[in-house]
Amino acid sequence: MKLFVCDHCGNTIYFENDRCEHCGHALGYVPEENALVSLDPAEGGWSAPALPGRTYLYCDNARHGACNWLVPAEPGGVIFCRACQHNETIPALDDAINLRRWQEIERAKKRLVYSLLRLQLPLRRRAEDPGHGLAFRFLADGENAPRVLTGHESGIITIALAEADDAEREIRRTGMGEPYRTLLGHFRHEIGHHFWDLLVNGQTSEARFRALFGDERADYGVALAAYYANGAPAGWPETHISAYATAHPWEDFAETFAHYLHIVDTVEMAAAFGVRARPRTGDPSLVLPQVQFDPYLAPDMGRIIDNWIPLASLLNNLNRAMGQADAYPFVLTPAVIGKLGFVNDLVHGTGRDAVQ
């Protein structure tokens, strides 16, 4: 994620802001420009001084406090933004708890879509691709009904509304023995399944995928049942980013894809802040030079990792100083870095071009 600057007063503003706290101007995000712009009232909508000659409207979900993205003000034009066009089902918003949880979910989803747009990954709606178009279902648990499970199936990503409740999510995290569980993590994991379908399945990248992750043709249901019955095999940290990644090659890829997005987006944020570090211990492995490149455009995963490892150590130790858990409680072994490199090659390579 990048930092933004109010083009009216020069104040630093942030991705979720819909108003500048310094000058009071309304703000809106224009995804096509990757710009958070100040707005002035105009006939038929809003004008953006930084983008002259254009008139915008807020996404229709702004009226629910769930979106600050803009759409062009055109007769008969779209009312939902690039991110919200993929919403297939949202909860009943007359329930205050549902509304609050959905607002949290939307904030995480916007950060996901920001990354996908920065990587120029294909984003087709169900109307454009009924078989594999991307759609989100945000569902609340119902009375006398099975608990909603977060998951993915053929482009449809379901997120359980309960995951937006911090206490409930922590109960699930500890109950499943996970070191990390966040809404953004869910989105990044499930989108990994989606892009496996688009960029790996039946593509030229499939053979390299199997060499790194294993043969996905192994029965998924049997593999998952074995994982929940027996846990991860001994020695798994040497080859997998998480215990759950050992369940099946599909889960290994989805976990790796999620971590790829974690790493790239956080390195971009560090670059935006000009973060650098030179530990007084003199340990060269923890020296963090100021990031001088765009990680979203970097074809060399090694360069990203060289910045990420000292940055993750810095983040973890700052968290410990505040009595918080590690921000990134994972270890990147050579095998895991190789898998991350595969994902980076995939999103920058010819496999992507074949489906756009």
Coordinates of C-alpha atoms in Angstrom, one line a residue, residues 208 211-213 235-241 252 256 331-342:
R208 CA 6.4 -26.2 -12.6
A211 CA 7.3 -29.8 -9.2
L212 CA 7.2 -27.2 -6.4
F213 CA 3.8 -27.8 -4.7
G235 CA 9.5 -31.2 9.4
W236 CA 6.9 -29.3 7.5
P237 CA 8.4 -25.8 8.3
E238 CA 11.3 -26.6 6.0
T239 CA 9.0 -26.9 3.0
H240 CA 5.8 -25.1 3.7
I241 CA 4.8 -21.6 4.8
D252 CA -0.1 -24.8 -0.3
T256 CA 1.8 -19.0 -0.6
V331 CA 9.8 -18.4 8.6
L332 CA 10.9 -18.2 4.9
T333 CA 13.0 -21.2 4.1
P334 CA 14.7 -21.7 0.7
A335 CA 11.9 -24.0 -0.4
V336 CA 9.2 -21.5 0.6
I337 CA 11.1 -18.6 -1.1
G338 CA 11.2 -20.8 -4.3
K339 CA 7.4 -21.1 -4.1
L340 CA 7.0 -17.3 -3.6
G341 CA 9.2 -16.9 -6.6
F342 CA 6.9 -19.1 -8.7

